[in-house]
Each structure stands twice: as C-alpha cells, then as structure tokens.
Coordinates of C-alpha atoms and ligand atoms in Angstrom, one line a residue:
X42 CA 10.0 -9.2 9.9
X43 CA 7.0 -7.3 11.1
X44 CA 8.6 -4.1 12.4
X45 CA 8.5 -1.3 9.7
X46 CA 11.5 0.5 11.3
X47 CA 9.6 3.8 10.9
X48 CA 11.5 6.9 12.3
X49 CA 10.2 7.8 15.8
X50 CA 6.4 9.1 15.9
X51 CA 5.7 7.8 12.4
X52 CA 3.0 5.3 11.7
X53 CA 1.7 5.5 8.0
X54 CA 3.3 4.7 4.6
X55 CA 1.9 5.7 0.9
X56 CA 2.2 3.7 -2.3
X57 CA 3.5 6.3 -4.9
X58 CA 2.4 4.0 -7.7
X59 CA 4.5 4.5 -11.0
X60 CA 6.4 7.6 -9.6
X61 CA 9.8 8.1 -10.7
X62 CA 12.9 7.9 -8.3
X63 CA 13.8 11.5 -8.9
X64 CA 10.2 13.1 -8.0
X65 CA 9.6 10.5 -5.0
X66 CA 13.3 12.1 -3.6
X67 CA 11.7 15.6 -4.0
X68 CA 8.6 14.7 -2.6
X69 CA 10.1 13.1 0.7
X70 CA 12.0 16.4 0.9
X71 CA 9.1 19.1 0.2
X72 CA 6.1 16.9 1.5
X73 CA 6.4 13.3 3.1
X74 CA 8.9 14.0 5.5
X75 CA 7.9 17.3 6.7
X76 CA 4.2 16.1 7.1
X77 CA 5.2 12.9 9.1
X78 CA 4.7 10.1 6.7
X79 CA 6.6 6.8 7.6
X80 CA 7.7 5.3 4.2
X81 CA 6.9 5.0 0.6
X82 CA 6.3 1.8 -1.1
X83 CA 7.9 2.1 -4.7
X84 CA 6.8 0.5 -7.8
X85 CA 9.0 -2.5 -9.1
X86 CA 12.8 -1.6 -9.3
X87 CA 14.0 -4.3 -11.5
X88 CA 14.2 -4.5 -15.2
X89 CA 10.8 -5.0 -17.0
X90 CA 9.7 -6.3 -20.3
X91 CA 8.7 -3.4 -22.6
X92 CA 5.1 -3.5 -23.9
X93 CA 4.5 -1.1 -26.5
X94 CA 1.9 -3.8 -27.9
X95 CA -0.3 -2.5 -25.0
X96 CA 0.7 0.9 -25.0
X97 CA 3.1 0.4 -22.1
X98 CA 0.7 -0.8 -19.5
X99 CA 1.1 -0.3 -15.7
X100 CA 1.5 -4.0 -15.6
X101 CA 4.3 -4.4 -17.5
X102 CA 6.4 -3.5 -14.3
X103 CA 5.0 -7.2 -13.1
X104 CA 7.1 -8.8 -15.7
X105 CA 10.8 -9.0 -14.7
X106 CA 13.4 -9.7 -17.3
X107 CA 16.4 -9.2 -14.9
X108 CA 17.4 -7.9 -11.4
X109 CA 19.3 -4.5 -13.2
X110 CA 17.7 -1.7 -11.2
X111 CA 16.5 0.1 -14.4
X112 CA 12.8 1.0 -15.0
X113 CA 11.2 3.7 -16.3
X114 CA 11.3 5.1 -12.9
X115 CA 14.9 5.5 -13.0
X116 CA 18.1 3.6 -13.0
X117 CA 20.5 2.4 -10.2
X118 CA 22.1 6.0 -9.4
X119 CA 18.6 7.6 -9.2
X120 CA 17.3 4.8 -6.9
X121 CA 20.2 5.2 -4.7
X122 CA 20.0 8.7 -4.5
X123 CA 16.3 8.8 -3.6
X124 CA 16.9 6.1 -0.6
X125 CA 19.4 8.4 0.7
X126 CA 17.6 11.5 0.8
X127 CA 14.4 9.9 2.0
X128 CA 16.1 8.0 4.9
X129 CA 17.7 11.7 5.4
X130 CA 14.1 13.3 6.1
X131 CA 12.8 10.0 8.3
X132 CA 11.0 8.5 5.3
X133 CA 11.7 4.9 4.7
X134 CA 11.7 2.9 1.4
X135 CA 9.8 -0.3 0.7
X136 CA 10.5 -2.3 -2.6
X137 CA 7.6 -4.3 -4.4
X138 CA 9.9 -7.4 -5.0
X139 CA 8.5 -9.7 -8.1
X140 CA 10.1 -12.8 -6.9
X141 CA 7.8 -15.3 -7.9
X142 CA 8.1 -15.4 -12.0
X143 CA 9.9 -13.7 -14.8
X144 CA 7.9 -12.3 -17.7
X145 CA 6.0 -14.8 -19.7
X146 CA 6.0 -14.9 -23.8
X147 CA 5.4 -11.9 -25.7
X148 CA 6.2 -11.0 -29.3
X149 CA 8.6 -8.3 -28.1
X150 CA 11.7 -9.3 -26.0
X151 CA 13.4 -6.3 -24.8
X152 CA 13.6 -5.0 -21.2
X153 CA 13.8 -1.5 -19.9
X154 CA 17.6 -1.9 -19.5
X155 CA 17.8 -3.5 -22.9
X156 CA 18.3 -6.8 -21.7
X157 CA 16.5 -9.5 -23.6
X158 CA 15.2 -12.9 -23.3
X159 CA 14.4 -16.1 -25.2
X160 CA 10.8 -17.2 -23.9
X161 CA 11.0 -20.7 -25.8
X162 CA 14.1 -21.7 -24.0
X163 CA 12.9 -20.2 -20.6
X164 CA 16.1 -18.2 -21.0
X165 CA 16.7 -14.9 -19.2
X166 CA 20.6 -14.2 -20.1
X167 CA 21.0 -11.2 -17.9
X168 CA 20.4 -13.1 -14.4
X169 CA 21.0 -15.5 -15.8
X170 CA 18.1 -18.0 -15.4
X171 CA 17.8 -21.2 -17.7
X172 CA 15.2 -24.1 -18.0
X173 CA 16.3 -25.7 -14.8
X174 CA 15.4 -22.8 -12.8
X175 CA 11.8 -23.0 -13.4
X176 CA 8.9 -25.5 -12.2
X177 CA 8.1 -28.4 -14.2
X178 CA 5.9 -29.9 -15.7
X179 CA 4.9 -26.7 -17.2
X180 CA 1.2 -25.7 -16.1
X181 CA -1.2 -22.6 -15.8
X182 CA -3.1 -21.6 -12.7
X183 CA -7.0 -21.7 -13.8
X184 CA -9.5 -19.9 -11.4
X185 CA -10.6 -23.0 -10.0
X186 CA -7.2 -24.0 -8.8
X187 CA -7.5 -21.1 -6.0
X188 CA -10.3 -23.2 -4.1
X189 CA -8.9 -26.5 -4.4
X190 CA -5.1 -27.0 -5.2
X191 CA -2.5 -25.2 -3.1
X192 CA 0.2 -27.2 -5.1
X193 CA -1.0 -25.8 -8.4
X194 CA -1.2 -22.3 -7.2
X195 CA 2.6 -22.6 -6.0
X196 CA 3.8 -24.5 -8.8
X197 CA 1.8 -23.3 -12.0
X198 CA 2.0 -20.2 -14.0
X199 CA 0.4 -17.1 -12.7
X200 CA -1.2 -15.7 -15.6
X201 CA 1.4 -17.3 -18.2
X202 CA 4.3 -15.6 -16.1
X203 CA 7.3 -18.0 -16.3
X204 CA 7.1 -19.6 -12.6
X205 CA 10.6 -20.0 -11.0
X206 CA 11.3 -22.8 -8.5
X207 CA 12.3 -21.4 -5.3
X208 CA 13.1 -24.6 -4.0
X209 CA 16.5 -24.7 -5.9
X210 CA 19.8 -23.1 -4.2
X211 CA 20.5 -21.5 -7.5
X212 CA 17.3 -19.1 -7.7
X213 CA 17.5 -18.7 -3.9
X214 CA 20.8 -17.3 -4.3
X215 CA 19.7 -14.9 -7.4
X216 CA 16.6 -13.6 -5.1
X217 CA 18.6 -13.1 -2.1
X218 CA 21.4 -11.3 -3.6
X219 CA 18.9 -8.8 -5.5
X220 CA 17.5 -8.4 -2.1
X221 CA 20.2 -8.0 -0.2
X222 CA 21.7 -5.4 -2.9
X223 CA 18.8 -3.1 -2.0
X224 CA 19.3 -3.4 1.6
X225 CA 22.6 -2.5 1.2
X226 CA 21.3 0.8 -0.6
X227 CA 19.2 1.4 2.4
X228 CA 15.8 0.3 1.7
X229 CA 13.7 -0.5 4.9
X230 CA 11.7 -3.7 3.5
X231 CA 9.6 -5.4 1.1
X232 CA 6.3 -6.2 -0.7
X233 CA 6.4 -9.7 -1.6
X234 CA 4.4 -10.1 -4.7
X235 CA 2.5 -13.0 -5.5
X236 CA 3.7 -14.5 -2.2
X237 CA 0.7 -17.1 -1.9
X238 CA 2.4 -18.5 -5.3
X239 CA 5.4 -19.4 -3.5
X240 CA 5.9 -22.0 -0.5
X241 CA 5.9 -20.6 2.8
X242 CA 9.1 -23.0 3.6
X243 CA 11.1 -21.3 0.5
X244 CA 10.4 -18.1 1.6
X245 CA 11.5 -18.7 5.0
X246 CA 15.2 -19.7 3.6
X247 CA 15.0 -16.4 1.5
X248 CA 14.2 -14.1 4.2
X249 CA 16.6 -15.9 6.5
X250 CA 19.5 -15.0 4.6
X251 CA 18.7 -11.5 4.3
X252 CA 21.2 -8.9 5.9
X253 CA 20.2 -6.6 8.6
X254 CA 19.0 -2.9 7.6
X255 CA 21.7 -0.7 6.7
X256 CA 23.0 1.2 10.0
X257 CA 24.3 3.7 7.7
X258 CA 21.0 4.7 6.6
X259 CA 19.7 5.4 10.5
X260 CA 18.5 1.8 11.1
X261 CA 19.3 0.3 14.7
X262 CA 22.1 -2.6 14.8
X263 CA 20.2 -6.0 14.0
X264 CA 17.2 -4.5 12.3
X265 CA 15.6 -7.1 10.2
X266 CA 13.7 -5.8 7.0
X267 CA 9.8 -5.2 7.0
X268 CA 8.3 -7.8 4.9
X269 CA 4.6 -7.7 4.3
X270 CA 3.6 -10.6 1.8
X271 CA 0.8 -9.9 -0.8
X272 CA -1.7 -13.0 0.0
X273 CA -5.2 -12.7 -1.3
X274 CA -7.6 -14.4 1.0
X275 CA -11.0 -13.2 1.2
X276 CA -12.1 -17.0 2.4
X277 CA -12.6 -20.2 0.6
X278 CA -8.9 -20.3 -0.6
X279 CA -6.9 -23.3 -0.8
X280 CA -4.0 -21.2 0.3
X281 CA -4.4 -19.1 3.6
X282 CA -3.1 -16.2 5.0
X283 CA -2.4 -17.9 7.9
X284 CA 0.3 -20.0 6.4
X285 CA 2.4 -16.9 6.1
X286 CA 1.8 -15.0 9.3
X287 CA 4.3 -17.0 10.8
X288 CA 6.7 -15.9 8.5
X289 CA 6.0 -12.1 8.2
X290 CA 3.3 -9.5 7.9
X291 CA 0.5 -10.0 5.2
X292 CA -1.7 -7.8 3.4
X293 CA -4.9 -7.8 5.1
X294 CA -7.6 -7.5 1.6
X295 CA -10.8 -8.1 4.1
X296 CA -9.9 -4.9 5.7
X297 CA -10.8 -2.8 2.6
X298 CA -13.4 -4.8 1.4
X299 CA -15.2 -4.5 4.8
X300 CA -14.5 -0.7 5.3
X301 CA -15.7 -0.1 1.6
X302 CA -18.7 -1.8 2.1
X303 CA -19.7 0.0 5.2
X304 CA -18.7 3.4 4.0
X305 CA -20.7 2.7 1.0
X306 CA -23.7 2.1 3.2
X307 CA -23.7 -1.5 2.7
X308 CA -23.2 -1.8 6.4
X309 CA -23.9 0.3 9.5
X310 CA -21.2 2.2 10.9
X311 CA -22.1 1.2 14.3
X312 CA -21.2 -2.2 13.9
X313 CA -17.5 -1.1 13.6
X314 CA -17.5 -0.9 17.3
X315 CA -15.4 -4.0 17.7
X316 CA -13.4 -3.6 14.3
X317 CA -10.3 -5.9 14.4
X318 CA -10.0 -9.5 15.0
X319 CA -13.5 -9.9 15.9
X320 CA -14.3 -9.3 12.2
X321 CA -12.0 -12.0 11.3
X322 CA -9.3 -9.9 10.7
X323 CA -5.4 -11.0 11.2
X324 CA -3.8 -9.9 14.5
X325 CA -3.2 -6.3 14.0
X326 CA 0.5 -6.5 14.4
X327 CA 0.5 -9.0 11.3
X328 CA -1.6 -6.7 8.9
X329 CA -0.9 -4.2 6.4
X330 CA -3.8 -2.5 5.8
X331 CA -5.3 -0.2 3.1
X332 CA -8.7 0.5 1.4
X333 CA -7.7 0.0 -2.0
X334 CA -4.5 -1.1 -4.0
X335 CA -2.9 -0.7 -7.6
X336 CA -4.8 -4.0 -8.6
X337 CA -8.2 -3.6 -6.9
X338 CA -8.5 0.1 -7.7
X339 CA -9.0 -0.9 -11.3
X340 CA -10.5 -4.4 -10.8
X341 CA -7.4 -6.6 -11.1
X342 CA -6.6 -8.9 -8.0
X343 CA -9.4 -9.9 -6.0
X344 CA -11.4 -7.0 -7.6
X345 CA -14.6 -6.4 -5.5
X346 CA -16.4 -3.4 -4.8
X347 CA -13.4 -1.0 -3.4
X348 CA -13.7 2.6 -2.7
X349 CA -11.0 4.6 -4.5
X350 CA -10.5 8.3 -5.3
X351 CA -13.3 8.3 -7.6
X352 CA -15.9 8.3 -4.9
X353 CA -14.1 10.9 -2.9
X354 CA -16.5 11.6 0.0
X355 CA -16.8 8.1 1.1
X356 CA -13.1 7.2 0.3
X357 CA -12.2 10.0 2.5
X358 CA -14.3 8.7 5.1
X359 CA -13.3 5.0 4.8
X360 CA -9.5 6.4 4.9
X361 CA -10.0 8.3 8.0
X362 CA -11.5 5.3 9.9
X363 CA -8.5 3.4 8.7
X364 CA -6.2 6.2 10.2
X365 CA -8.1 7.1 13.1
X366 CA -8.6 3.5 14.5
X367 CA -5.4 1.3 15.8
X368 CA -5.9 -1.6 14.0
X369 CA -3.2 -2.4 11.6
X370 CA -0.3 -1.0 9.8
X371 CA -2.0 1.5 7.4
X372 CA -1.0 2.0 3.7
X373 CA -2.1 4.9 1.6
X374 CA -2.8 4.5 -2.3
X375 CA -1.5 7.6 -4.3
X376 CA -2.9 7.0 -7.9
X377 CA -2.7 8.6 -11.4
X378 CA -6.2 9.0 -13.0
X379 CA -7.1 6.5 -15.2
X380 CA -10.6 5.4 -16.8
X381 CA -8.9 2.7 -19.2
X382 CA -7.9 0.0 -16.6
X383 CA -4.8 -1.0 -18.4
X384 CA -3.5 2.3 -19.1
X385 CA -0.1 3.0 -17.7
X386 CA 1.0 6.4 -15.8
X387 CA 1.2 9.7 -17.7
X388 CA 3.8 9.5 -20.3
X389 CA 5.1 11.2 -23.3
X390 CA 5.3 9.7 -26.9
X391 CA 8.5 7.9 -26.1
X392 CA 7.1 6.1 -23.1
X393 CA 8.7 8.2 -20.5
X394 CA 6.5 8.9 -17.3
X395 CA 5.8 12.7 -17.2
X396 CA 6.4 13.8 -13.5
X397 CA 3.6 15.1 -11.2
X398 CA 3.4 18.8 -11.3
X399 CA 2.5 20.6 -7.7
X400 CA -0.3 23.2 -8.1
X401 CA -0.4 26.4 -5.9
X402 CA -2.9 24.7 -3.7
X403 CA -0.3 22.1 -3.0
X404 CA -2.5 19.2 -5.0
X405 CA -0.7 17.5 -8.1
X406 CA -1.5 18.1 -11.7
X407 CA -0.5 16.1 -14.9
X408 CA -2.8 13.6 -14.4
X409 CA -1.5 12.3 -10.9
X410 CA -4.3 12.2 -8.0
X411 CA -2.1 12.5 -5.2
X412 CA -4.4 11.1 -2.6
X413 CA -1.8 11.4 -0.1
X414 CA -1.8 15.4 -0.6
X415 CA -5.6 15.7 0.1
X416 CA -6.0 17.8 3.4
X417 CA -8.2 15.1 4.7
X418 CA -5.9 12.4 4.4
X419 CA -2.9 14.0 5.5
X420 CA -4.2 15.6 8.6
X421 CA -5.2 12.2 9.5
X422 CA -1.9 10.8 9.3
X423 CA -0.9 13.5 11.8
X424 CA -3.9 12.5 14.0
X425 CA -2.6 9.1 13.9
X426 CA 1.1 10.0 14.7
X427 CA 0.0 12.2 17.5
X428 CA -2.5 9.4 19.1
X429 CA 0.1 6.9 19.0
X430 CA -0.8 3.4 20.4
X431 CA -3.7 4.9 22.8
X432 CA -7.0 2.6 22.7
X433 CA -10.2 3.6 21.5
X434 CA -12.5 4.9 24.1
X435 CA -15.7 6.6 24.6
X436 CA -17.2 4.9 21.7
X437 CA -20.4 6.6 20.9
X438 CA -23.1 5.7 18.0
X439 CA -26.6 6.8 17.2
X440 CA -27.5 2.9 16.3
X441 CA -27.0 3.5 12.7
X442 CA -24.3 5.5 10.7
X443 CA -23.3 8.1 13.1
X444 CA -20.4 7.1 15.2
X445 CA -17.5 8.9 17.2
X446 CA -14.8 7.8 19.6
X447 CA -11.8 8.8 21.4
X448 CA -8.0 7.9 21.1
X449 CA -7.0 8.5 24.8
X450 CA -6.8 11.7 25.7
X451 CA -5.1 12.7 22.5
X452 CA -7.5 12.6 19.9
X453 CA -11.6 12.7 19.0
X454 CA -13.2 11.6 15.6
X455 CA -16.8 11.4 14.3
X456 CA -18.4 10.4 11.4
X457 CA -21.8 11.0 9.6
X458 CA -22.9 8.5 6.9
X459 CA -26.5 9.0 7.6
X460 CA -28.6 10.9 5.4
X461 CA -29.3 13.3 8.3
X462 CA -27.4 15.7 10.3
X463 CA -25.2 14.6 13.2
X464 CA -25.8 17.1 16.3
X465 CA -24.8 16.0 19.4
X466 CA -22.9 17.1 22.9
X467 CA -20.3 14.2 23.1
X468 CA -17.4 13.3 25.3
X469 CA -13.9 14.1 23.4
X470 CA -11.8 13.0 26.4
X471 CA -9.4 15.9 25.4
X472 CA -8.5 18.7 27.9
X473 CA -10.4 21.7 27.9
X474 CA -10.0 24.3 25.2
X475 CA -10.4 25.0 21.7
X476 CA -9.4 23.0 18.7
X477 CA -9.6 23.3 14.8
X478 CA -11.3 20.5 13.2
X479 CA -8.9 19.0 10.7
X480 CA -11.3 18.0 8.2
X481 CA -13.3 21.0 7.3
X482 CA -10.4 23.0 7.4
X483 CA -7.0 23.7 9.3
X484 CA -5.3 26.1 11.9
X485 CA -4.3 29.2 10.7
X486 CA -2.7 31.4 13.6
X487 CA -5.2 31.9 16.1
X488 CA -8.2 30.8 14.0
X489 CA -9.7 27.7 12.3
X490 CA -10.5 27.7 8.6
X491 CA -13.1 25.2 9.2
X492 CA -15.0 24.5 12.2
X493 CA -13.9 25.4 15.8
X494 CA -14.5 23.0 18.4
X495 CA -14.8 24.1 22.3
X496 CA -14.0 21.3 24.8
X497 CA -15.4 22.1 28.3
X498 CA -13.8 21.2 31.5
X499 CA -15.9 18.0 31.5
X500 CA -14.3 17.0 28.3
X501 CA -17.5 17.4 26.4
X502 CA -18.1 19.4 23.3
X503 CA -21.0 20.4 20.9
X504 CA -20.3 18.1 17.4
X505 CA -22.3 19.0 14.5
X506 CA -21.7 17.3 11.2
X507 CA -24.2 17.9 8.6
X508 CA -25.5 15.3 6.1
X509 CA -24.8 17.3 3.1
X510 CA -21.5 18.7 4.4
X511 CA -18.4 18.3 1.8
X512 CA -16.9 15.6 4.3
X513 CA -18.5 13.2 6.6
X514 CA -15.8 13.4 9.3
X515 CA -14.5 15.8 12.2
X516 CA -11.3 15.3 14.0
X517 CA -9.5 17.2 16.6
X518 CA -6.4 16.2 18.3
X519 CA -3.8 17.7 20.9
X520 CA -1.2 18.2 18.3
X521 CA 0.0 21.5 17.2
X522 CA -1.9 21.3 13.8
X523 CA -5.3 21.2 15.9
X524 CA -5.0 22.6 19.3
X525 CA -5.6 26.1 19.7
Ligands
ARE286 C1 -0.7 -9.6 -17.7 C2 -1.9 -9.4 -18.4 C3 -2.2 -11.2 -18.7 C4 -0.9 -12.2 -19.4 C5 0.0 -11.8 -18.1 C6 1.5 -12.7 -19.1 O1 -2.8 -9.3 -18.2 O2 -3.1 -11.4 -19.7 O3 -1.2 -13.4 -19.2 O4 0.3 -10.3 -18.3 O5 1.9 -11.9 -20.0 C7 -0.4 -7.5 -13.1 C8 -1.6 -7.6 -13.8 C9 -1.6 -8.7 -14.6 C10 -0.6 -8.9 -15.4 C11 0.6 -8.7 -14.3 C12 1.8 -9.1 -15.4 O6 -2.5 -7.7 -12.7 O7 -3.3 -8.4 -15.2 O8 -0.8 -10.1 -16.3 O9 0.7 -7.9 -13.8 O10 2.1 -8.1 -16.2 C13 -3.6 -13.4 -8.6 C14 -2.5 -13.3 -7.6 C15 -2.0 -11.9 -7.1 C16 -1.7 -11.0 -8.3 C17 -3.1 -10.7 -8.8 C18 -3.2 -9.9 -9.9 O11 -2.7 -14.2 -6.3 O12 -0.6 -12.2 -6.3 O13 -3.8 -12.1 -9.3 N1 -1.1 -9.8 -8.0 C19 0.0 -9.3 -7.9 C20 0.3 -7.8 -8.2 C21 0.0 -7.7 -9.6 C22 0.6 -8.4 -11.1 C23 1.1 -9.9 -10.1 C24 0.8 -10.2 -9.2 C25 1.8 -10.5 -11.1 O14 -0.3 -7.0 -7.7 O15 -0.1 -6.3 -10.3 O16 -0.2 -8.6 -12.0 O17 3.3 -9.9 -10.7 C26 -8.4 -14.6 -7.1 C27 -7.5 -15.0 -6.0 C28 -6.1 -14.0 -6.3 C29 -5.8 -13.9 -7.3 C30 -7.3 -13.3 -8.3 C31 -7.3 -12.7 -9.5 O18 -9.1 -13.6 -6.2 O19 -7.9 -15.3 -4.7 O20 -5.2 -15.0 -5.5 O21 -4.9 -12.9 -7.5 O22 -8.2 -14.4 -8.2 O23 -6.8 -13.9 -10.4
CA287 CA1 5.0 -20.1 -7.9

C-alpha cells in the first residue's frame, strides 16, 4: 500500500482542493500530464450534507450522507470520465476517503445528491446505516483525549460527526464496497481521512479486502492501491503515527512544520544537512510529505505556523527544498484564495463551483491560486523527475542560511535565506556546459530568460543569489528544460 504507482519517471502529486471533475480532466490533459505530474488528490467524492447555514463552507464535504458519487465537483459519470482521461495522460487519481464518520446533526438534512438523513435516529437510508452501525455509548472527543485516551480518540465523535463502528462486518462491507467501486473506476489509491480515529486492526481488514488496481487503466497486474493515512502526530499523542506505518503510508505533519519553521527564519537552513529520519521523521517510503494542506493552511487540523501561498517567497523556498531533496513522497497544495477560513471555493449564488480560468500567462483566475502552475514550483517537479533516486552529495553551507547541494550528476540547487547576498564558486557535479536556472526564468531556444550558469570541466560554477531577489532559490539540471 506504499507504492503510488505513478507512471514511469513521475514523482509528485498535487491536491486540487475543491476542483470539479471536468476541470481536473482538462487540467490533466493541458498541464499536469505534459508537465510530468504524477497524480492528483481530489476532494471527497461521495455525497455530503449541503450547509447553506454556513454559506456552503469547504468543510461540508467532510460530512458524508451516502456513498453515492455526487458532490459539487460532479457526478459519477463526470468522475469516471475524469479518471479515464487523467490515466490516459499518465496522471493518477487519489480519493480522499471519509470512512470514520457520517455527517453530524444540523438543522438541514439534505445531501448534494438529494439524499436525506434522520440524525436523531442515526439513520442514513441512502447507505443504509442505522443505530447499530455506530459506536456506543455516545461520546465526543475533547482536546485532552488526544493526550490521554486512545480509546476515546477512536470510539468517540470527532467534532460531533457520527462515529461509525468499523469493527462490525456490515460497516466494513459498506466501506469496502465504496472503495472497490472507485478502484474499478480506475483510481490509484486513497487518503484515509481521520485515520487516527479508527483502530489499526479494523483498517487492516478493510485494506486487505480492496481489489487490485484496474489493469484496464494501465496499472500492472497485482498492484495494490496506494494508501496514505491522515494521522496528525507532532508528538505527545495517545495515538502514534507508528501504529499506522505497518499498514500503509502516513501523512508526515512534522515535515511541513519543520520546513516552515526553517524557511521562516526560525531555524538555520544549514541544519537541514541531515534532513530526514535524523529529524525524527518517518522512514522516507512511509511518508506522504507536504508543506501545507487544506486544514493547516487555514488553522484547522494541527494548525501551527505553516507557510502557505500567502508568504510566497518563503513558501516557494520551502517547496523547492521539498522537491529538491530525496526524502519522502511529495504532495503539492493547490488552493483557492481565501481570507475567511470557513469560506468554500469560488461559487455562484446557487452554490455551483466556478471553474478556474486560465490566463494568457498560464496562471489561474476566478479566485484560484493554482500554486502548481507557479513556474518555480512546476519547474522543480521536473527537477525531481529528472534527478530520480540519486543521493544528496556535495552539501555546502555558509554556516548560516545559505546552502547548496547536488543530486547525483543530474541536478544542483542553492538557497539563500540570509539577509546578505550569496556569491560563491560551488561544485555543481554537472557535466561541463551551459544551463538555465529554472527558478529565475526558463530556457527559450538557446537562451535563458533568467540566469545562465556555466559549469566548468571541473564541475564548478559561479553562483549568485542576491538577498533581495524575487526568489531565494537557484536550480539547474541535465533535463531539456535547463540544459542548453
Ligand atoms: C465542522 C465544524 C464543527 C462541527 C462539525 C460537525 O467546524 O464545529 O462540530 O462540522 O458538524 C473538517 C473541518 C471541521 C469540520 C469537519 C466536518 O476541519 O472543522 O467540522 O470538516 O465538516 C483532528 C483530526 C483530523 C482532522 C482535524 C480537522 O484528528 O483527522 O481534526 N482532519 C480531517 C480533515 C478535515 C475534516 C475532518 C478530518 C473530518 O482533514 O478537513 O474536518 O472529516 C490536535 C490533534 C489532531 C486534531 C487537531 C484538531 O492537533 O492531534 O488529531 O485533528 O488537534 O482538533
Ligand atoms: Ca472513530
């Protein structure tokens, strides 16, 4: 369950938060496929409660009312079409699976597909679920439970969301049927929402009943779905991330927390020389890594002081480090712009999501940030694809916030998070020749629109990164996007 089954040469997925299926299909064909992205995490696919009382917040999608594939992102036919079109251009689809709970009690009770629920009776007729399918006695998780009481974290309600009992055969069957339906449609795996709130032994049973990935969508025979479990564990938790790594991969929240701290200037970049398990991070193959996610970019979930698109220079620095360094399996966040942390995606008066528009400079409009279309970010995806599994070599630092390293003989990257300029002759490990920096610009014919770097026969090159430059990163590699 730890292999994402990316198409060959691809390494990175992007969370297209709240995007519609038709728009994702188009994005796979016009951008993600050609640019070498490995996959897309989509927002929850199954029917959720409609919450006009909160102006259709983004979080209504975490309130399932049935397993029918109908949400504001589209219906089953649109979902099916998207998966097919994305797989055809080498981009995998990963579904955010909400299997810990069903929607809690609200004054309205209609779902995005028209299904209803009777909350007082724990009755969800569109599944159907009834009283016996939920944990009893009824209880609600408190902040203190996270530190003391693993059983309460698993058996009580997460923010009043009705807590399913995955220990019963009936509930397991409904969940497995839902997930196998998606596998049949060609998805490559799942984010398991709120995994820490379910017993590992129950999850193991569920995972083991999942079908192999659909070979008609280009997956090899016998391929198991990629599963990454959402377990927030920054330390001092009654539930440990280590209880879940024997099952499948885990979201490594310490990764974004530490890199955000460093790139905000709270820790010197030179300490990143041994980035990885020496920092208390999970084994690389167990870790789904990211800087921000849809929760912590707006103070939900673990919260914390996480870099987002709102601090673009430092954010691009942290993302570049994530993509340049071999540790982990990276996931990019692609946001809609927000000030109100509850607000849903751009929508019309009827609550329909408004599609991102694509500007002539390839950035997005209509309120969509599209970090994955920022040149500094998608260029580093190509860097990561190019350098493959090569190790970090020739680490250099100035004893402070200027660092540089090589990835085999394929790539070289430098960072300057100091208040003074970087100007050094450094070992790049690359073949002699000319390269375009993919951060300050791009290769255009035989020229560079940004910095041009000349690597000598000894592999060394003069590198400059001014403290006042638009970006704090410089990157070159042997791929066609950089090598002249
Ligand atoms: C909403 C309202 C609530 C209301 C509830 C029920 O905000 O006031 O009671 O609905 O009607 C998201 C939002 C929630 C929202 C929910 C349902 O974030 O605000 O509730 O959708 O609409 C814990 C969990 C972790 C979870 C985070 C948010 O462990 O799994 O809380 N993250 C996932 C998703 C969320 C989603 C859900 C789960 C629910 O990514 O987007 O919630 O499906 C410590 C602990 C953490 C804990 C954290 C916050 O750090 O270590 O484990 O995270 O505190 O409590
Ligand atoms: Ca539970």
